[in-house]
Amino acid sequence: MTGNIGMEQLIPIVNKLQDAFASLGVPLSLDLPQIAVVGSQSAGKSSVLENFVGRDFLPRGSGIVTRRPLVLQLINSKTEHAEFLHCKNKKFVDFDLVRKEIEEETDRATGSNKGISNVPINLRVYSPHVLNLTLIDLPGMTKVPVGDQPQDIEQLIRNMLMEFISKENCLILAVSPANSDLANSDALKIAKEVDPQGLRTIGVITKLDLMDDGTDARDILENRLLPLRRGYIGVVNRSQRDIEGHKDIKAALAAERKFFLSHPSYRHVADRMGTPYLQRTLNQQLTNHIRDTLPQVRNKLQSQLLSMEKEVDEYKNFRPDDPARKTKAMLQMIQQFGVDFEKNIEGSGSEISTKELSGGAKINRIFHERFPFELVKKEFDEKELRREISYAIKNIHGIRTGLFTPDLAFETIVKKQISKLKEPSLKCVDMVISELTSVVRCCTEKMARYPRLREETERIVNMRIRECEQKTKDQLVLMVDIQHAYMNTNHEDFIGFANAQQKTESQSKRKLGNQVIRKGWLCLHNISFMKGGSKDFWFVLTSESFSWFKDEEEKDKKYMMPLDSLKLRDLESGFMSKKHMFALFNPDTRNVYKDYKQLELSCDSQEDLDSWKASLLRAGVYPDRSAETAAADNHRDDFGSMDPQLERQVETIRNLVDSYMKIVNKTTRDIVPKTTMFMIIQQAKEFIGGELLAHLYSSGDQSSMMEESAEEAQKREDLLRMYHAAKDALAIISDVSAHTMTTPTPPPVDSDWLKPSSSMANGPSSPAMSRASRSQTTTRGSAPAPPRPSSGMPGRPAPNIPNRPAPVPSNQPLIPQRPVPGIPPRIPDRPSVPTRPH
């Protein structure tokens, strides 16, 4: 049996593209269109589909034979066989057995009495003569149920057809027999519904050889009567007698060709008729689709090629075992590592992250937000401080009643407060070391090709950083000890005893003014009494108030809360919650917002939480220490109420301590970042730039250190292979573009005749009309609207078999080539009309 020659010409093109993309590891999604055949029963749908494939394998007979959708997947393969989805692991080599299995599977689902089912039969045909396509053979449309068919058979079949042909990627072959009224063709009407522009509908006229003498379908096939955008193609299928006589498709195609060349009405269009031309038309649609897909594929390939070229240039003259290359590579890697480390710290890197803080920005946050926050947490609690001062004064006076405020009480309290500075200072160093380790890890990612070099570099650099860490901590502890050693009460910022009673915290705070300290988004959890209710607002923190707005435009203010007497405490996040929560409250148990005793807020990250806490501390909102104070109250001695003289002495010492600790805190806040920067970060940069390479050379065998990882070697090979495959694929695409043509889409035509409202009233008598009627039509133009019947003809369509046409009006001109007498034509002498295959 012959195959589809046009399809076989397309196969090498598609195979080349698929091979090129398979080597790239990228799937080629040409997504070729599906081809579905629709039409009435026994219109020849299955025969048209069979001819397109070039194989004889579908059930044949009279009445409704195709009772289930057949989804036929053609798959290009070296061997030829068929497989059913319901018969797994079973291969059919004999296509007669394929036909038998289709019939049996249909009967299993629908019974043997003409029943139908919308459950498709999935058949795969593997062959070297086909493209990867999907063909769909659908049941014929009918209106009258027979056998076991349900009463709504027409709607069931219609829904079944719509399920397949509604897809935009489906070409529709609307099959209509020539010996029926084309104006009432159900196939064309349903195709019009899903494809109103006619871009994917091709009309197929079958049974042209069964038309009676004196009638033909010339005007239909020339697309002058009842026009379609893509026109009509006439085919002549094998008759039932031909099939029973085992007439193969090759002989049938030869007989079809002979019919069109010998028929006087079709010989002038014979080159545009027949199964081979239908194959070429469909194959051209496939070619058009492939060509339409190629520009997108080409752009994708070119982008991929450009992204690979920089790396490929590095590998063009690559020799893995060359000692000179290894030495050069090590030098370049270490130099690049030093540059990346410095840029990451200084913030001038080429790759700036827009998602999170890193490197120098994180260290800056540690210096100016996290470290001040840790310092403020260690500041004195007012009640606790006054209690300690009272104890110190009384213990210094001993058994005697003191007349003057003792200096020793001031020194004792100050030294205790200075000792508390060690912990936040050392914690600041730990946080900086942690971030530096992350920076080193990030900057060595470019050494991933050489895992041993990366590992050794990280080890040496981190070891040096740890050495600097210990020295820095010793220096910071020494700084605290220095503060212990001598109290400089002559400092210019120290208030002295004379002004101790006049300096208060409120005066100090008023100098700050109501300036804005921080703005940002926070989630407020006090928006309703419903448990879990929350909403994001834009918050603005100033030195005197805490306000929130609907958004960052700050036009719709929701609430403003003064900061006086507020405290801050942490809250536990809810189950499965990733939020970091805290609360603001008044220690006097007064409501802070509406009926709420505390304002519950949350951030998305720990960094945001720490930053907001530091900002609130700047505004004077301190962490809650009520639990610690309560514990201390339980253990304090009951020494009665203080006398006025002792109260004045406590207030004086308290103001002196406050003034002096502000000086110490200010110095500490300034000197700790400077010390850390000099003794750790600066030392690390100098070590990487000047000594790292020497340490690497002295640490072991450089040759083994520069051995590539297996993953990197594979990556290099894959990159080169993909680069060459991409170039080959671009060459193939250019070759395909040069050796194939795109057929332009035909212009639109007036297909209003397909509307159900007008098709019955105005429809002509289809291909079975007389030659005289066609002559009248040709005077109206190349694509006229359907003519109304003349006054001498009854206003009804012609009968299905035009052997008894209506009388021809005397005033109607005749065609000279084929004169028709004014009498009805005789009944054909053929004994019977052959039954057409479906």
Short mmCIF file of C-alpha atoms in Angstrom, two decimals, residues 250-495:
data_model
loop_
_atom_site.label_atom_id
_atom_site.label_comp_id
_atom_site.label_asym_id
_atom_site.label_seq_id
_atom_site.Cartn_x
_atom_site.Cartn_y
_atom_site.Cartn_z
CA LYS A 250 -2.69 2.50 -4.85
CA ALA A 251 -5.10 1.14 -7.47
CA ALA A 252 -7.91 3.23 -6.00
CA LEU A 253 -5.80 6.39 -6.32
CA ALA A 254 -5.09 5.57 -9.97
CA ALA A 255 -8.81 5.06 -10.64
CA GLU A 256 -9.57 8.33 -8.87
CA ARG A 257 -7.04 10.17 -11.01
CA LYS A 258 -8.50 8.67 -14.15
CA PHE A 259 -12.02 9.72 -13.12
CA PHE A 260 -11.09 13.40 -12.71
CA LEU A 261 -9.06 13.54 -15.91
CA SER A 262 -11.78 11.88 -18.01
CA HIS A 263 -14.82 13.69 -16.58
CA PRO A 264 -15.70 16.70 -18.78
CA SER A 265 -16.78 18.81 -15.79
CA TYR A 266 -13.69 18.18 -13.68
CA ARG A 267 -10.80 17.74 -16.08
CA HIS A 268 -9.90 21.45 -15.93
CA VAL A 269 -9.55 21.24 -12.11
CA ALA A 270 -8.15 17.70 -11.93
CA ASP A 271 -4.86 18.96 -10.53
CA ARG A 272 -6.79 20.35 -7.53
CA MET A 273 -8.91 17.27 -6.94
CA GLY A 274 -8.35 13.85 -5.46
CA THR A 275 -6.79 12.27 -2.40
CA PRO A 276 -3.16 13.23 -3.30
CA TYR A 277 -4.16 16.90 -3.48
CA LEU A 278 -5.99 16.61 -0.14
CA GLN A 279 -2.82 15.11 1.32
CA ARG A 280 -0.73 17.96 -0.11
CA THR A 281 -3.17 20.56 1.26
CA LEU A 282 -3.07 19.11 4.75
CA ASN A 283 0.70 18.66 4.61
CA GLN A 284 1.03 22.30 3.56
CA GLN A 285 -0.97 23.27 6.63
CA LEU A 286 1.48 21.26 8.72
CA THR A 287 4.38 23.01 6.96
CA ASN A 288 2.79 26.40 7.63
CA HIS A 289 2.45 25.50 11.29
CA ILE A 290 6.08 24.40 11.51
CA ARG A 291 7.27 27.59 9.82
CA ASP A 292 5.10 29.74 12.11
CA THR A 293 6.72 28.03 15.11
CA LEU A 294 10.30 28.45 13.89
CA PRO A 295 10.80 32.21 14.63
CA GLN A 296 9.99 31.67 18.31
CA VAL A 297 12.27 28.63 18.40
CA ARG A 298 15.05 30.58 16.66
CA ASN A 299 14.83 33.45 19.16
CA LYS A 300 15.01 31.01 22.05
CA LEU A 301 18.09 29.34 20.55
CA GLN A 302 19.86 32.61 19.84
CA SER A 303 19.32 33.79 23.43
CA GLN A 304 20.67 30.51 24.71
CA LEU A 305 23.67 30.77 22.39
CA LEU A 306 24.53 34.29 23.52
CA SER A 307 24.35 33.30 27.18
CA MET A 308 26.81 30.44 26.55
CA GLU A 309 29.36 32.26 24.38
CA LYS A 310 31.26 33.93 27.22
CA GLU A 311 31.86 30.63 29.01
CA VAL A 312 32.62 28.81 25.77
CA ASP A 313 35.38 31.29 24.89
CA GLU A 314 37.09 30.31 28.13
CA TYR A 315 36.98 26.63 27.19
CA LYS A 316 38.01 26.82 23.52
CA ASN A 317 41.72 26.20 24.17
CA PHE A 318 41.21 24.46 27.49
CA ARG A 319 43.78 21.83 28.58
CA PRO A 320 42.97 20.48 32.07
CA ASP A 321 46.45 19.02 32.79
CA ASP A 322 48.56 22.01 31.74
CA PRO A 323 50.63 23.15 34.83
CA ALA A 324 50.90 26.69 33.49
CA ARG A 325 47.13 26.86 33.15
CA LYS A 326 46.68 25.64 36.72
CA THR A 327 49.09 28.25 38.11
CA LYS A 328 47.44 31.00 36.12
CA ALA A 329 43.98 29.82 37.18
CA MET A 330 44.98 29.83 40.86
CA LEU A 331 46.35 33.36 40.63
CA GLN A 332 43.20 34.56 38.89
CA MET A 333 40.93 32.83 41.40
CA ILE A 334 42.71 34.32 44.44
CA GLN A 335 42.83 37.79 42.89
CA GLN A 336 39.14 37.59 42.04
CA PHE A 337 38.36 36.35 45.54
CA GLY A 338 40.15 39.36 47.04
CA VAL A 339 38.30 41.77 44.74
CA ASP A 340 34.93 40.17 45.49
CA PHE A 341 35.56 40.17 49.24
CA GLU A 342 36.44 43.86 49.27
CA LYS A 343 33.51 44.82 47.04
CA ASN A 344 31.12 42.80 49.17
CA ILE A 345 32.28 44.62 52.29
CA GLU A 346 32.54 48.08 50.75
CA GLY A 347 29.24 47.73 48.86
CA SER A 348 30.49 48.39 45.32
CA GLY A 349 30.02 44.89 43.90
CA SER A 350 28.86 44.26 40.34
CA GLU A 351 26.00 42.03 41.53
CA ILE A 352 23.83 44.06 43.91
CA SER A 353 21.10 42.05 45.65
CA THR A 354 17.65 43.64 45.67
CA LYS A 355 16.08 40.99 47.92
CA GLU A 356 18.09 41.06 51.15
CA LEU A 357 20.99 42.75 52.93
CA SER A 358 24.37 41.10 52.64
CA GLY A 359 28.03 41.70 53.42
CA GLY A 360 28.89 45.24 54.38
CA ALA A 361 25.24 46.31 54.65
CA LYS A 362 24.57 43.62 57.28
CA ILE A 363 27.68 44.60 59.23
CA ASN A 364 26.55 48.22 59.10
CA ARG A 365 23.22 47.16 60.58
CA ILE A 366 25.06 45.28 63.34
CA PHE A 367 27.13 48.37 64.17
CA HIS A 368 24.29 50.91 64.16
CA GLU A 369 21.15 48.96 65.08
CA ARG A 370 21.87 45.61 66.70
CA PHE A 371 24.81 46.75 68.87
CA PRO A 372 23.07 49.93 70.18
CA PHE A 373 20.02 47.77 70.92
CA GLU A 374 22.15 45.37 72.96
CA LEU A 375 23.68 48.33 74.83
CA VAL A 376 20.30 49.84 75.69
CA LYS A 377 19.06 46.48 76.98
CA LYS A 378 21.85 46.64 79.56
CA GLU A 379 20.94 50.16 80.71
CA PHE A 380 19.73 50.54 84.26
CA ASP A 381 16.19 50.16 85.41
CA GLU A 382 15.12 53.28 87.33
CA LYS A 383 13.69 51.55 90.40
CA GLU A 384 16.53 49.07 90.59
CA LEU A 385 19.14 51.82 90.24
CA ARG A 386 17.64 53.90 93.05
CA ARG A 387 17.49 50.84 95.28
CA GLU A 388 21.18 50.03 94.59
CA ILE A 389 22.21 53.65 95.26
CA SER A 390 20.28 53.61 98.54
CA TYR A 391 21.99 50.38 99.62
CA ALA A 392 25.41 51.71 98.60
CA ILE A 393 24.99 54.99 100.54
CA LYS A 394 23.77 53.22 103.66
CA ASN A 395 26.50 50.58 103.50
CA ILE A 396 29.20 53.25 103.07
CA HIS A 397 27.95 55.23 106.09
CA GLY A 398 27.68 52.06 108.11
CA ILE A 399 26.62 52.64 111.69
CA ARG A 400 27.00 56.40 111.38
CA THR A 401 24.49 58.77 109.83
CA GLY A 402 26.14 60.49 106.86
CA LEU A 403 25.96 64.23 106.41
CA PHE A 404 27.42 64.37 102.90
CA THR A 405 26.85 62.44 99.68
CA PRO A 406 29.68 59.88 99.41
CA ASP A 407 31.80 59.76 96.22
CA LEU A 408 32.39 56.05 96.76
CA ALA A 409 28.69 55.31 96.09
CA PHE A 410 29.00 57.01 92.69
CA GLU A 411 32.11 54.98 91.78
CA THR A 412 30.57 51.71 92.96
CA ILE A 413 27.42 52.14 90.87
CA VAL A 414 29.32 53.36 87.78
CA LYS A 415 31.74 50.43 87.86
CA LYS A 416 28.84 48.01 88.05
CA GLN A 417 27.19 49.65 85.04
CA ILE A 418 30.48 49.68 83.08
CA SER A 419 30.91 45.93 83.69
CA LYS A 420 27.64 45.34 81.89
CA LEU A 421 29.20 46.69 78.65
CA LYS A 422 31.37 43.61 78.14
CA GLU A 423 28.53 41.32 77.02
CA PRO A 424 27.08 43.52 74.20
CA SER A 425 30.58 44.42 72.99
CA LEU A 426 31.61 40.75 72.67
CA LYS A 427 28.24 39.89 71.13
CA CYS A 428 28.83 42.55 68.48
CA VAL A 429 32.12 40.84 67.54
CA ASP A 430 30.38 37.45 67.33
CA MET A 431 27.73 38.83 64.97
CA VAL A 432 30.38 40.44 62.74
CA ILE A 433 32.40 37.19 62.62
CA SER A 434 29.28 35.24 61.63
CA GLU A 435 28.58 37.63 58.77
CA LEU A 436 32.22 37.64 57.62
CA THR A 437 32.15 33.84 57.43
CA SER A 438 29.09 34.07 55.19
CA VAL A 439 30.84 36.65 53.00
CA VAL A 440 33.87 34.36 52.60
CA ARG A 441 31.59 31.46 51.67
CA CYS A 442 29.77 33.59 49.13
CA CYS A 443 32.96 34.93 47.55
CA THR A 444 34.45 31.45 47.08
CA GLU A 445 31.50 30.26 44.99
CA LYS A 446 33.49 31.07 41.85
CA MET A 447 36.02 28.46 43.00
CA ALA A 448 33.39 25.71 42.82
CA ARG A 449 35.25 24.25 39.83
CA TYR A 450 38.15 23.45 42.18
CA PRO A 451 36.64 22.08 45.41
CA ARG A 452 39.99 21.48 47.14
CA LEU A 453 41.15 25.03 46.42
CA ARG A 454 37.88 26.41 47.73
CA GLU A 455 38.03 24.31 50.87
CA GLU A 456 41.65 25.29 51.58
CA THR A 457 40.99 28.99 50.92
CA GLU A 458 38.02 29.05 53.28
CA ARG A 459 40.00 27.20 55.96
CA ILE A 460 42.98 29.60 55.83
CA VAL A 461 40.88 32.79 55.72
CA ASN A 462 38.51 31.69 58.48
CA MET A 463 41.46 30.67 60.64
CA ARG A 464 42.93 34.17 60.29
CA ILE A 465 39.55 35.74 61.06
CA ARG A 466 39.28 33.63 64.23
CA GLU A 467 42.73 34.77 65.31
CA CYS A 468 41.69 38.38 64.81
CA GLU A 469 38.44 37.69 66.66
CA GLN A 470 40.28 36.67 69.83
CA LYS A 471 42.58 39.69 69.66
CA THR A 472 39.60 42.00 69.18
CA LYS A 473 37.73 40.53 72.13
CA ASP A 474 40.79 40.93 74.31
CA GLN A 475 41.05 44.55 73.19
CA LEU A 476 37.39 45.25 73.99
CA VAL A 477 37.68 43.66 77.43
CA LEU A 478 40.77 45.80 77.98
CA MET A 479 38.75 48.86 77.00
CA VAL A 480 36.17 48.06 79.69
CA ASP A 481 38.94 47.54 82.22
CA ILE A 482 40.40 50.92 81.26
CA GLN A 483 37.04 52.54 81.94
CA HIS A 484 37.05 50.79 85.33
CA ALA A 485 40.51 52.06 86.21
CA TYR A 486 39.78 55.77 86.29
CA MET A 487 36.62 57.87 86.59
CA ASN A 488 37.19 61.13 84.73
CA THR A 489 34.79 63.41 86.56
CA ASN A 490 36.41 66.44 84.88
CA HIS A 491 35.05 65.42 81.49
CA GLU A 492 33.52 68.36 79.64
CA ASP A 493 30.19 66.55 79.22
CA PHE A 494 29.96 65.50 82.86
CA ILE A 495 27.40 67.61 84.79
#
